Coordinates of C-alpha atoms (C1' of nucleotides) in Angstrom, one line a residue:
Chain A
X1427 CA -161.0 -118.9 34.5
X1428 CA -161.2 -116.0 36.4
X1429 CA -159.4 -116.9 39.2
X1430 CA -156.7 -117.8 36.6
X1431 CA -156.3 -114.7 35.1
X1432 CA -156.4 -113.1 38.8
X1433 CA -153.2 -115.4 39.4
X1434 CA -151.8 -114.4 36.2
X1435 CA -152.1 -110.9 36.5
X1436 CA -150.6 -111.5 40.2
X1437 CA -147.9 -113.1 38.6
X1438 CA -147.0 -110.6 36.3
X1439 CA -147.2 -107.5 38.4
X1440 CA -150.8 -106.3 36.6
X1441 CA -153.1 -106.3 39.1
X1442 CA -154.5 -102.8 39.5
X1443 CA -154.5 -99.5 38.5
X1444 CA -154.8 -100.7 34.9
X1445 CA -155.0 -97.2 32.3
X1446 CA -152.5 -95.8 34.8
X1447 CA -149.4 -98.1 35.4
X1448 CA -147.3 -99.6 32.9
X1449 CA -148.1 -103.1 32.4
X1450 CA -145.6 -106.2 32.7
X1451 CA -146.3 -108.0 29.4
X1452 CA -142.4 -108.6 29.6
X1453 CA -142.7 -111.4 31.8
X1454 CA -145.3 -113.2 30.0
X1455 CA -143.6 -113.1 26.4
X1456 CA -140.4 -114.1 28.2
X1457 CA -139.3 -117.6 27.2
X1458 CA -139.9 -120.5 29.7
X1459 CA -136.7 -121.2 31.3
X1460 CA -137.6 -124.5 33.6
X1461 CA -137.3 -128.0 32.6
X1462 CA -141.0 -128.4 32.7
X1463 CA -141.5 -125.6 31.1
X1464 CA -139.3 -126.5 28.2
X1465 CA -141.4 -129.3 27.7
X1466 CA -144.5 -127.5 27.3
X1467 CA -142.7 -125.7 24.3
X1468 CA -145.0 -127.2 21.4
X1469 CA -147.5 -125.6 23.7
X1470 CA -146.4 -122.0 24.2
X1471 CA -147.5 -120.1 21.7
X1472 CA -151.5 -121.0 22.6
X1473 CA -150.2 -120.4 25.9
X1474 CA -148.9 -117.0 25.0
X1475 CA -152.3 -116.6 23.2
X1476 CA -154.0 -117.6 26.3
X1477 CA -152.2 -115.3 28.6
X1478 CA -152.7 -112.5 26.1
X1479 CA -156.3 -113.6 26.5
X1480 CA -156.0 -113.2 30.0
X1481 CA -154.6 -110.0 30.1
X1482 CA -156.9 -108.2 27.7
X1483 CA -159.4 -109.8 30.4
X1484 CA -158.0 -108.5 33.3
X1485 CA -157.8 -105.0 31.6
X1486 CA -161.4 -105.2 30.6
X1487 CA -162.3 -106.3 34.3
X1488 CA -160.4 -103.6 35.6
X1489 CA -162.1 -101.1 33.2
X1490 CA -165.3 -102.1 33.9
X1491 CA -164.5 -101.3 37.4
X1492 CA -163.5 -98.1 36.5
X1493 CA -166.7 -97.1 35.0
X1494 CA -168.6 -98.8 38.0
X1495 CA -166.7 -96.3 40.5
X1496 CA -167.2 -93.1 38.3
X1497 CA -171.2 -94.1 37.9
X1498 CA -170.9 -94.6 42.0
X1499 CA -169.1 -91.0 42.2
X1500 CA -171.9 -89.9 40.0
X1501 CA -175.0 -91.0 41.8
X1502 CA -173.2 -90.1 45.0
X1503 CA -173.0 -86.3 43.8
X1504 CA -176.6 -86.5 42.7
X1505 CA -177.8 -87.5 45.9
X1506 CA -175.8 -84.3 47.4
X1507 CA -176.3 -82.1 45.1
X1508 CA -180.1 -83.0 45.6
X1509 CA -179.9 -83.2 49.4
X1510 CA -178.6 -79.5 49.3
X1511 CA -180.9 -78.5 47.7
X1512 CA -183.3 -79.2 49.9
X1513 CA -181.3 -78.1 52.7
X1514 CA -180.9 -74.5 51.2
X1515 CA -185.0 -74.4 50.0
X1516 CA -186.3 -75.6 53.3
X1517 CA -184.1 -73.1 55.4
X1518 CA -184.1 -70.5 52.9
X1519 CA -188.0 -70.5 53.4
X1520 CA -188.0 -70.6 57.2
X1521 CA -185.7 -67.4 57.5
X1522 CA -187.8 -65.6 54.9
X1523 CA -190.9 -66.2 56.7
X1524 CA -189.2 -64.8 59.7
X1525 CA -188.0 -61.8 57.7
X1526 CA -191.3 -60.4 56.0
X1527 CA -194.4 -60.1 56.9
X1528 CA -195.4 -59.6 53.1
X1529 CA -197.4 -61.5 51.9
X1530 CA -196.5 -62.1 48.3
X1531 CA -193.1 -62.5 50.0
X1532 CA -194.9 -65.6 51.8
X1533 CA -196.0 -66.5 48.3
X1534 CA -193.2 -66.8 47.1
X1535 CA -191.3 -68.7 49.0
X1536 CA -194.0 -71.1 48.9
X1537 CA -193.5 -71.7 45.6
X1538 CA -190.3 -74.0 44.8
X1539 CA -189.0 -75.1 41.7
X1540 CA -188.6 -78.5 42.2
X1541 CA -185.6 -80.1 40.6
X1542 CA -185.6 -83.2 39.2
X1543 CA -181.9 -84.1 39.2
X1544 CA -181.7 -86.6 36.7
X1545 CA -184.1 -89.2 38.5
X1546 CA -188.0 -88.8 39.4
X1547 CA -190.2 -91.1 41.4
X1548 CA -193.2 -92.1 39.2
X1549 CA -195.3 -91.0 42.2
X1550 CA -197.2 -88.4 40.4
X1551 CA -199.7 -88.3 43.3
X1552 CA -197.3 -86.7 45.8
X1553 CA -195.9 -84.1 43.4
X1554 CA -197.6 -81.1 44.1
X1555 CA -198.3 -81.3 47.6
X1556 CA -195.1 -82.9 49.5
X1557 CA -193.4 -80.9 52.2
X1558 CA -189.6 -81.2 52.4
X1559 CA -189.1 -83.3 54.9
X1560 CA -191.2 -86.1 52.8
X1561 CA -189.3 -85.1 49.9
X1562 CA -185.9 -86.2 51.5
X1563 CA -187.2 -89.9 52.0
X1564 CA -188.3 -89.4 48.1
X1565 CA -184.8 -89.5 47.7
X1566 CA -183.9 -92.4 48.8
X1567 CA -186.7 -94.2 47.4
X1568 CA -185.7 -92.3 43.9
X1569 CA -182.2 -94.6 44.0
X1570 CA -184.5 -97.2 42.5
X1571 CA -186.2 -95.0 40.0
X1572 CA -185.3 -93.7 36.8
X1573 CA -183.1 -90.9 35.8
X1574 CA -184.6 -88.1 34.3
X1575 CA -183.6 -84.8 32.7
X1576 CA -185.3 -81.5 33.4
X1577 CA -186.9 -79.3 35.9
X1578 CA -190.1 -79.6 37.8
X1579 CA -191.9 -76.8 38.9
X1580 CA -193.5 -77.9 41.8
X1581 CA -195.8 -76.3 44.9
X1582 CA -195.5 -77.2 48.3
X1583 CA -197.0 -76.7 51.1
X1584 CA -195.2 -75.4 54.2
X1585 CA -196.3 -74.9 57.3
X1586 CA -195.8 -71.2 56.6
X1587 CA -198.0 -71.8 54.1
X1588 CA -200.6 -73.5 56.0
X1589 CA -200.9 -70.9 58.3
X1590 CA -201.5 -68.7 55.2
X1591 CA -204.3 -71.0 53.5
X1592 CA -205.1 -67.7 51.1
X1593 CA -201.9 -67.6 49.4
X1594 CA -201.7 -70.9 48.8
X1595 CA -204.3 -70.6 47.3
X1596 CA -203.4 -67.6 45.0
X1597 CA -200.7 -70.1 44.2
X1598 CA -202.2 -73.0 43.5
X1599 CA -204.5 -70.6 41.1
X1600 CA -201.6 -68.8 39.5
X1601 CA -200.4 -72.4 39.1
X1602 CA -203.4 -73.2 36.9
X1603 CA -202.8 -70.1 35.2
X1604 CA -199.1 -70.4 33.9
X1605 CA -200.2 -74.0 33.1
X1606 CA -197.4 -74.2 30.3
X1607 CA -198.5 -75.7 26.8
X1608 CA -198.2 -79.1 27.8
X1609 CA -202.0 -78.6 28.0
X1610 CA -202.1 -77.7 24.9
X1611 CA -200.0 -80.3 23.5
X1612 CA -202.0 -82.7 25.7
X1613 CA -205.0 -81.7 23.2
X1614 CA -203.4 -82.7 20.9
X1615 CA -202.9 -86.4 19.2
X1616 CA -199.7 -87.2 22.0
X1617 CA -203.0 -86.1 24.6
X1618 CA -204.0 -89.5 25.2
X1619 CA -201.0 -90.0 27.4
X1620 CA -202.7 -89.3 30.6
X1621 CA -199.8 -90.2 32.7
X1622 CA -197.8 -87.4 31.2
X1623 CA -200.5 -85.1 32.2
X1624 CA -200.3 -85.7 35.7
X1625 CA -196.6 -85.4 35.9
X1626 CA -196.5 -82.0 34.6
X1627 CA -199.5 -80.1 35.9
X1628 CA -197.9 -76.6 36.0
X1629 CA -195.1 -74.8 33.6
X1630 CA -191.6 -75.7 33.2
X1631 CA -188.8 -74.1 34.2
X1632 CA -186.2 -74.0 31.8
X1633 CA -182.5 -74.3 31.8
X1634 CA -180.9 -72.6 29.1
X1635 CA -177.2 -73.7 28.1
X1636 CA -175.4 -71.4 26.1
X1637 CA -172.1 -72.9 24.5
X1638 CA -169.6 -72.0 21.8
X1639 CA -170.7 -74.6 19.0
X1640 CA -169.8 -75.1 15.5
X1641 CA -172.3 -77.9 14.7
X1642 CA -176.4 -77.1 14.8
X1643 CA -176.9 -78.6 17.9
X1644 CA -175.4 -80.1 21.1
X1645 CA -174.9 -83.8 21.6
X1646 CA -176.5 -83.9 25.0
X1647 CA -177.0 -87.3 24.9
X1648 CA -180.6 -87.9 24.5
X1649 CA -181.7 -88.3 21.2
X1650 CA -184.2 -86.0 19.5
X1651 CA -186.3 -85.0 17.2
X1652 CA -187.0 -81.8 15.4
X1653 CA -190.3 -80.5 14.7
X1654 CA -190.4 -77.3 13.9
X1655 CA -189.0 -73.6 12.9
X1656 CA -189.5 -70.8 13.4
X1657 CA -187.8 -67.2 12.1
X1658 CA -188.6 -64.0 14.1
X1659 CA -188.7 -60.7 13.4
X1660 CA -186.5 -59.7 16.0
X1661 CA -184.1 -62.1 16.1
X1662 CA -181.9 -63.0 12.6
X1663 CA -181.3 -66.1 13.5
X1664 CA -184.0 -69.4 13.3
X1665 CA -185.2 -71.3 16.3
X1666 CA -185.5 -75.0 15.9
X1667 CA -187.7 -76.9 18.2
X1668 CA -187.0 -80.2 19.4
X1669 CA -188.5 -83.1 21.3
X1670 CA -187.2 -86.2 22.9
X1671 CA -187.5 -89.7 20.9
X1672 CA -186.4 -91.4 23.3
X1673 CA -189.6 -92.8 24.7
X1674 CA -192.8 -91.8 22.9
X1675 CA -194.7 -89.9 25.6
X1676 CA -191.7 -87.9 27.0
X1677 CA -192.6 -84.9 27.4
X1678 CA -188.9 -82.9 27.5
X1679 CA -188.5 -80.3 24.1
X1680 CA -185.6 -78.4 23.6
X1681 CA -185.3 -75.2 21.7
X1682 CA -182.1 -74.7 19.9
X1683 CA -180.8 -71.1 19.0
X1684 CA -178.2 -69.2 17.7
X1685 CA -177.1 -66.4 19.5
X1686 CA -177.8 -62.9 17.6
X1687 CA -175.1 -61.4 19.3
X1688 CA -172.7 -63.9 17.9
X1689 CA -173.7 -67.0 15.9
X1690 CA -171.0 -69.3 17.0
X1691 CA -172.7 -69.5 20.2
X1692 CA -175.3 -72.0 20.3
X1693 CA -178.2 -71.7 23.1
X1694 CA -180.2 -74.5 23.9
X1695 CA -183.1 -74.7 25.7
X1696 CA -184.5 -77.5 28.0
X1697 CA -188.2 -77.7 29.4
X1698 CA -190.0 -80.9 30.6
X1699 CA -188.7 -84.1 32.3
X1700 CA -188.1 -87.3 31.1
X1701 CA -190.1 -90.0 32.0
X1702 CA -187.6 -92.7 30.9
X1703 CA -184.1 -93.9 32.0
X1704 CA -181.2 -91.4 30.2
X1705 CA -178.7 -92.2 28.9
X1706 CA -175.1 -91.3 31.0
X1707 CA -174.2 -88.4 29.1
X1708 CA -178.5 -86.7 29.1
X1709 CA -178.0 -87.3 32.9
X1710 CA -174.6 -85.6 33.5
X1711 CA -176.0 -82.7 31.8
X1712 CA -179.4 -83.0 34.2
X1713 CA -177.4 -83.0 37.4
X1714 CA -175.4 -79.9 36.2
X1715 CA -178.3 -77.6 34.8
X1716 CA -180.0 -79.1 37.7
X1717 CA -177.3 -78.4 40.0
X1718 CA -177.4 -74.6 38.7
X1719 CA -181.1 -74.0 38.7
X1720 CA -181.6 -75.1 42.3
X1721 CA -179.1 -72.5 43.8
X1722 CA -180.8 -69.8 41.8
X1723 CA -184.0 -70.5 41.5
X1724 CA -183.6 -70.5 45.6
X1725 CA -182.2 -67.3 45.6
X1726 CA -185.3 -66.0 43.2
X1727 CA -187.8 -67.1 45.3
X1728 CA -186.8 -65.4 48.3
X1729 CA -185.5 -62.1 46.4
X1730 CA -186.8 -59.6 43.7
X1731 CA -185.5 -57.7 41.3
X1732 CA -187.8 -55.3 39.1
X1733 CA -188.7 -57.5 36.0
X1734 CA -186.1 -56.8 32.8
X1735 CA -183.6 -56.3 35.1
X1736 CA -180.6 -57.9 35.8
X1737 CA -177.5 -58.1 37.8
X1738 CA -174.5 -59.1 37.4
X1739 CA -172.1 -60.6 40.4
X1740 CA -168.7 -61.4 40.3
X1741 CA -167.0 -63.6 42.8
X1742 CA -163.4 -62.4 42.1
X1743 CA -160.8 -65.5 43.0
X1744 CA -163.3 -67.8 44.7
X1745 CA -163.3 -70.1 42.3
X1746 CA -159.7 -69.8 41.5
X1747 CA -158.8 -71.3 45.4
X1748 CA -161.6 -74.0 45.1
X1749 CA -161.3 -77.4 45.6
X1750 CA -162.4 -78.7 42.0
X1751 CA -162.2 -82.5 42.3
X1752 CA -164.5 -84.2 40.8
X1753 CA -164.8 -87.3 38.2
X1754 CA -163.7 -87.7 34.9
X1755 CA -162.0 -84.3 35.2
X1756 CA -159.0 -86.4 33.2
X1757 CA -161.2 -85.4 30.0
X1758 CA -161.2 -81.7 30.7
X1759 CA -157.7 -80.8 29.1
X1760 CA -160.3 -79.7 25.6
X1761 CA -161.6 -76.8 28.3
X1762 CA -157.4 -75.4 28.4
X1763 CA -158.2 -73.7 25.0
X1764 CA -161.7 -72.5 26.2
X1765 CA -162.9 -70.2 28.0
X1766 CA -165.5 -68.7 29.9
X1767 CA -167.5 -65.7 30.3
X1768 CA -170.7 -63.5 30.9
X1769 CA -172.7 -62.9 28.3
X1770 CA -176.6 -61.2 28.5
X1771 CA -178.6 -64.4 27.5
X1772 CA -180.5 -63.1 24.6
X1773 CA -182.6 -66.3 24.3
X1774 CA -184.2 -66.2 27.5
X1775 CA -185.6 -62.5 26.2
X1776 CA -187.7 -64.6 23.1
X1777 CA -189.0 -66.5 25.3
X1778 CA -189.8 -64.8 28.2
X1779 CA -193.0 -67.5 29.0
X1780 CA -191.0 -69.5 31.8
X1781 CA -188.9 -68.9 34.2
X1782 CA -185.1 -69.6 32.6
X1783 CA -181.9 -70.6 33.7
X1784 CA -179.2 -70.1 31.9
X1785 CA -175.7 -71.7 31.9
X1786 CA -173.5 -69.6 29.9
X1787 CA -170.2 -71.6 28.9
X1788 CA -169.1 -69.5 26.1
X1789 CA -165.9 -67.5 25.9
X1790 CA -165.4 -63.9 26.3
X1791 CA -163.4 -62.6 23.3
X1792 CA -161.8 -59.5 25.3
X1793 CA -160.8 -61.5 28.1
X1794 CA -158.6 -64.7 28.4
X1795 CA -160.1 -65.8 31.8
X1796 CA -162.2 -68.7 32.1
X1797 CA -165.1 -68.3 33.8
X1798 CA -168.1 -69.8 35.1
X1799 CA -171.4 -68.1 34.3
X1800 CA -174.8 -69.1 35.2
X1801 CA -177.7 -66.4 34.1
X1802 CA -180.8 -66.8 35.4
X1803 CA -182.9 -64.4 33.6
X1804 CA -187.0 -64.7 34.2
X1805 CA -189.7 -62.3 33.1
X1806 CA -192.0 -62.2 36.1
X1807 CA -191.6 -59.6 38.6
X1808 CA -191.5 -62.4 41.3
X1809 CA -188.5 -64.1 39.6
X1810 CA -185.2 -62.3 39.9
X1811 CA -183.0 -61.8 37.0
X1812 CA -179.4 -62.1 38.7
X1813 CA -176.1 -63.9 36.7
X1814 CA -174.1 -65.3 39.0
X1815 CA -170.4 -65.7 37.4
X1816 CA -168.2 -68.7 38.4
X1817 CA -165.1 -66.5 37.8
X1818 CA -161.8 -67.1 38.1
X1819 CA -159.2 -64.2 37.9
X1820 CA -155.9 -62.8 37.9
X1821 CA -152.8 -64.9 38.7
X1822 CA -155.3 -67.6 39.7
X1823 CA -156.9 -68.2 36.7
X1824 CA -154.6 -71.0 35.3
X1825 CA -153.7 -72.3 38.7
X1826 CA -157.8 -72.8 38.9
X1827 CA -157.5 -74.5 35.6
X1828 CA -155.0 -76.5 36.5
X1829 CA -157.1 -77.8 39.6
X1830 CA -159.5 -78.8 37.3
X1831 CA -157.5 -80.8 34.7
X1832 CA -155.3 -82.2 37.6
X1833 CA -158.0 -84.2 39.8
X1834 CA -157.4 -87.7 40.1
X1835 CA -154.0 -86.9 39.1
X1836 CA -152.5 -85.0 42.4
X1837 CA -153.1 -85.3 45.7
X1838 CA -155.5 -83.0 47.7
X1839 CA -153.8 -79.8 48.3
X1840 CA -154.8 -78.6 52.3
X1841 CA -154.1 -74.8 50.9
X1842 CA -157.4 -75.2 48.8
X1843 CA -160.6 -74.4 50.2
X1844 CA -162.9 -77.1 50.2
X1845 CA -162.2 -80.7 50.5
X1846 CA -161.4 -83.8 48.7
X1847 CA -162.4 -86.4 51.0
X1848 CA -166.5 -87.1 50.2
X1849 CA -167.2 -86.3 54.4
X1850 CA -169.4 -83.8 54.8
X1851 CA -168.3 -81.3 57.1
X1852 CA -166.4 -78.7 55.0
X1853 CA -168.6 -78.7 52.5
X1854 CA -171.3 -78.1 55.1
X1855 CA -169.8 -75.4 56.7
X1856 CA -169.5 -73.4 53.4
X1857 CA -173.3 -74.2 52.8
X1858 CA -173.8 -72.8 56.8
X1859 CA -172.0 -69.7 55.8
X1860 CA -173.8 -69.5 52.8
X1861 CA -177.2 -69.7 54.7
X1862 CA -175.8 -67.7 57.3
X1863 CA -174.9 -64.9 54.7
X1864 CA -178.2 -65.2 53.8
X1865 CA -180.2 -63.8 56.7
X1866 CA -180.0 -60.3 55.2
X1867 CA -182.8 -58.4 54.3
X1868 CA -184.6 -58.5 51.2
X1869 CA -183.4 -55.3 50.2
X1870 CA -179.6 -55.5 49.7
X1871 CA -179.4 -59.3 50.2
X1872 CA -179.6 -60.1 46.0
X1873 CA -176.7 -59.4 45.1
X1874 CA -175.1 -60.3 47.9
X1875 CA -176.6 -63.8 48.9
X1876 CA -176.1 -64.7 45.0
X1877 CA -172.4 -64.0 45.9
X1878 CA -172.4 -66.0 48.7
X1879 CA -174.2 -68.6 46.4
X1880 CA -171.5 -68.6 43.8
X1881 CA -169.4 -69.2 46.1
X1882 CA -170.9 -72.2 48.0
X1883 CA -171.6 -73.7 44.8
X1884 CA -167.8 -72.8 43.4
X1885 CA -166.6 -74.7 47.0
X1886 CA -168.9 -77.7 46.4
X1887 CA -166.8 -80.5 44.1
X1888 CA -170.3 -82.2 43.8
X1889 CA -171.6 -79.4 41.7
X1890 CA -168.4 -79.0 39.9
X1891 CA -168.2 -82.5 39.2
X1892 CA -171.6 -82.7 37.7
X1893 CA -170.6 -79.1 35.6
X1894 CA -167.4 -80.6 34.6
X1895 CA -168.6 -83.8 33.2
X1896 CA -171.8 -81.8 31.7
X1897 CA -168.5 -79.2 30.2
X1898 CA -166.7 -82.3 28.6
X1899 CA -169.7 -84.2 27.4
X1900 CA -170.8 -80.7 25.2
X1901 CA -167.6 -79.5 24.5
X1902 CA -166.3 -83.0 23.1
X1903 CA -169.2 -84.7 22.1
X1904 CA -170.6 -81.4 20.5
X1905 CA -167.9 -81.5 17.9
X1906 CA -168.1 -85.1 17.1
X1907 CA -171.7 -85.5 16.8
X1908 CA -173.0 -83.2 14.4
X1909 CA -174.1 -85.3 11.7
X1910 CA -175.2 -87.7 14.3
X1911 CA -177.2 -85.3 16.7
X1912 CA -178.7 -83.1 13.3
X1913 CA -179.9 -86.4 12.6
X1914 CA -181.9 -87.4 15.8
Chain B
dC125 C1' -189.7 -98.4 3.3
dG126 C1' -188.8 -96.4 7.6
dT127 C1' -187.1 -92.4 9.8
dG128 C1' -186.1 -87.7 10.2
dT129 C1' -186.3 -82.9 8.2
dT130 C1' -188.5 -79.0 6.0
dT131 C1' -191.9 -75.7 5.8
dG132 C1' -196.3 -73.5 5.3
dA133 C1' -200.5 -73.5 7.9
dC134 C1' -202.8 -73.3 12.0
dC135 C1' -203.7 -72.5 17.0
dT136 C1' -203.2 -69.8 21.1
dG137 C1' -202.0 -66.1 24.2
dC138 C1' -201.0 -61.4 24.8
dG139 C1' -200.8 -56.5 24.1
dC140 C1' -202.9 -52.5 22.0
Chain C
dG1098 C1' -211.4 -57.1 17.8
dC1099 C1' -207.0 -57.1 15.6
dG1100 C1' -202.3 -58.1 14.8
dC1101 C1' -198.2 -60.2 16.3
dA1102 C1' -195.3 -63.7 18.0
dG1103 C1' -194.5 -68.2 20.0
dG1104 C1' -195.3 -72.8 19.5
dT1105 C1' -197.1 -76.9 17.1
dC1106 C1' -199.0 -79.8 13.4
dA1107 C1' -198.7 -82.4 9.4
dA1108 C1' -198.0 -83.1 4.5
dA1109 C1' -194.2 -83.2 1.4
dC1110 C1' -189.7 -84.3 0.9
dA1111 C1' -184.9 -86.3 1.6
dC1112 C1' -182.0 -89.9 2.9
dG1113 C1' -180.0 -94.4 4.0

DNA sequence: CGTGTTTGACCTGCGC
DNA sequence: GCGCAGGTCAAACACG
């Protein structure tokens, strides 16, 4: 049968590329024209049926093939994105040990938000004390594990760190002490879950996604389940809390908000990790917020900013010249009529208990450039507050856009910075100069090392691969499913 | 009847 | 110790 229908679609000029060329269902509804085939007349119109069959096969086949590629591309950006990471933590520690002789300094950078990008090993042992050089075979042993949404907080131990046994231990202490509430919620009746316990011994960072939204909440793909209010005093609007049905004991909550500022923004709130396979859409959005929180969270622990304040950075054009290939990006023609821009995240301020990223991918009303914006906005004193803005400007702006909504459709343009081709190389070299930008002192290296980590992460396709498919999954899904995601 | 939402009560942490 | 705010629980309710 199947070799059949590979003949047939041989035959008729269908093989390949189906979605994209035009298919050749001419030469299948054309009448027989040879003796024998005039013969088989009484039979032609089961025949027709059958080759119909065929085709509709063959299209399916090819389909499926599709979506095998894109999941491939997906995992494959994971696994970068991820690998980065790493990368960037494990030498962004070494050159701030080298830099400073302070001690919380040392601290600090011993302390790594560990980010769970959209798969965790169920190895709870090894969570808190791994170095990075164990964590990289993790990975690979994380391709047979199961995805997961959310951020883990984790401590590791350096060598740095072992030389300094006494702030590790102030670390490991503090880490008892910002134990988040899963300890309390552990108490409670879902406390008999002791696995859960063990995978989230310290707080949550959070990833915060604020998004232009007309419906109560973002279809995000996981499914959900609200349990609670609440109406402040300082804030007009209510904040709805949310936790994931998807298996019983996950652990993941979401807070959903509207923005006081302006209402039609909708902030959402992630904390926790799922400890069950996602769904493709939940992980898309893991590897992007993920993707986000790993380059600043980086920064943060090697920089400071005085607590309540933040900074803004602007990275004019860099994102206008980069490369933005990436999957799916076919679906992005819904972001021509948005827009993005920065915006102080409010929400982060109520609940100033974690540490917060924010993804802002709402739309500046006094300006018609689309931007990137990622705010990460933390209360501590050791976390930074910093916004890093994925901007695009001037006579770029569209020409950016246009990059975006053309991949898969134009061929890879050598003026671009960046690369289409999956080797490493370029992209590596941007991620050198961004760690070589980042040997500055302490002192004036915020602003500027979050510049030079815009603009790694604006040249990286992987990251804007997982951003763009996290983009389309809110922006389209978020209008369709609001009926369907109030309900969850 | 099962599932999800609403909403007042309750718990906990933190600042004064 | 007190008050406030964030977060959660759980009974009542709504809906398909």
């Amino acid at each position: 049968m199947e070799a059949a229908t590979k003949e047939f679609i041989s035959s008729t000029g269908y093989g390949g590329h189906v979605g994209h060329g035009r298919p050749c269902h001419e030469n299948y509804l054309k009448p027989p024209s040879s003796p024998l085939q005039k013969d088989s007349r009484s039979c032609s119109k089961q025949d027709v049926q059958l080759q119909s069959t065929r085709v509709e096969m063959g299209e399916v086949r090819e389909e499926n093939q599709r979506l095998k590629k894109s999941l491939d591309r997906i995992m494959k950006d994971y696994q970068n994105l991820q690998m980065k990471f790493f990368d960037i933590v494990q030498k962004d520690r070494i050159k701030t040990t080298n830099n400073t002789n302070n001690h919380q300094e040392i601290e600090e950078s011993d302390q790594i938000v560990s980010l769970c990008l959209g798969r965790v090993t169920h190895d709870t042992k090894e969570d808190k004390k791994t170095v990075v050089s164990s964590k990289l075979k993790e990975d690979d042993q994380a391709k047979e594990t199961s995805l997961t949404l959310g951020l883990d907080r984790r401590f590791e131990l350096s060598d740095q760190s072992k030389v300094n046994a006494k702030s590790f231990e102030e670390l490991k202490k503090e880490a008892r002490e910002t134990c988040w509430q899963h300890s309390k919620v552990l108490k409670t009746k879902r406390s008999g879950d002791d696995e859960v316990q063990q995978q989230n011994p310290v707080k949550k960072a959070r990833v915060s996604v604020r998004a232009r939204c007309n419906t109560p909440t973002m279809n995000d793909g996981c499914q959900w389940r609200k349990y609670g209010q609440k109406i402040s005093k300082s804030h007009p609007c209510p904040r709805a809390y949310y936790r994931c049905t998807v298996s019983p004991s996950c652990p993941v909550r979401k807070q959903v908000q509207r923005c006081a500022e302006d209402i039609s923004i909708l902030i959402t709130t992630y904390e926790g990790t799922h400890n069950h396979p996602l769904p493709m859409l939940a992980t898309t959005m893991a590897s992007t917020t993920s993707a986000a929180a790993s380059m600043l969270l980086s920064e943060s622990s090697s920089s400071q900013l005085p607590a309540g304040h933040s900074s803004s950075v602007t990275t004019a054009n860099s994102t206008a010249t980069a490369n933005l290939h990436g999957p799916d990006f076919y679906k992005l023609d819904s972001l021509k009529s948005k827009h993005f821009y920065l915006s102080k995240s409010s929400f982060s301020s109520s609940v100033p208990s974690h540490p917060t990223i924010t993804l802002d991918l709402t739309s500046s009303p006094s300006s018609s450039l689309p931007r990137f914006n990622i705010v990460s906005s933390e209360y501590r004193p050791k976390y930074s507050s910093a916004t890093l803005n994925f901007n695009s400007s001037d006579s770029n702006a569209m020409s950016w856009v246009n990059g975006f909504l053309n991949y898969g459709r134009q061929p890879y343009n050598k003026n671009q910075i960046g690369n289409l081709s999956m080797g490493r190389q370029p992209v590596e070299d941007n991620y050198q100069s961004y760690m070589h930008k980042k040997d500055l002192t302490p002192q004036h290296s915020l602003l500027e090392t979050i510049d030079t980590a815009t603009k790694a992460i604006t040249v990286d396709q992987r990251f804007q691969s997982a951003l763009a498919i996290a983009l389309t999954s809110i922006i389209d899904a978020g209008d369709i499913a609001a009926g369907g995601a109030q309900r969850n």
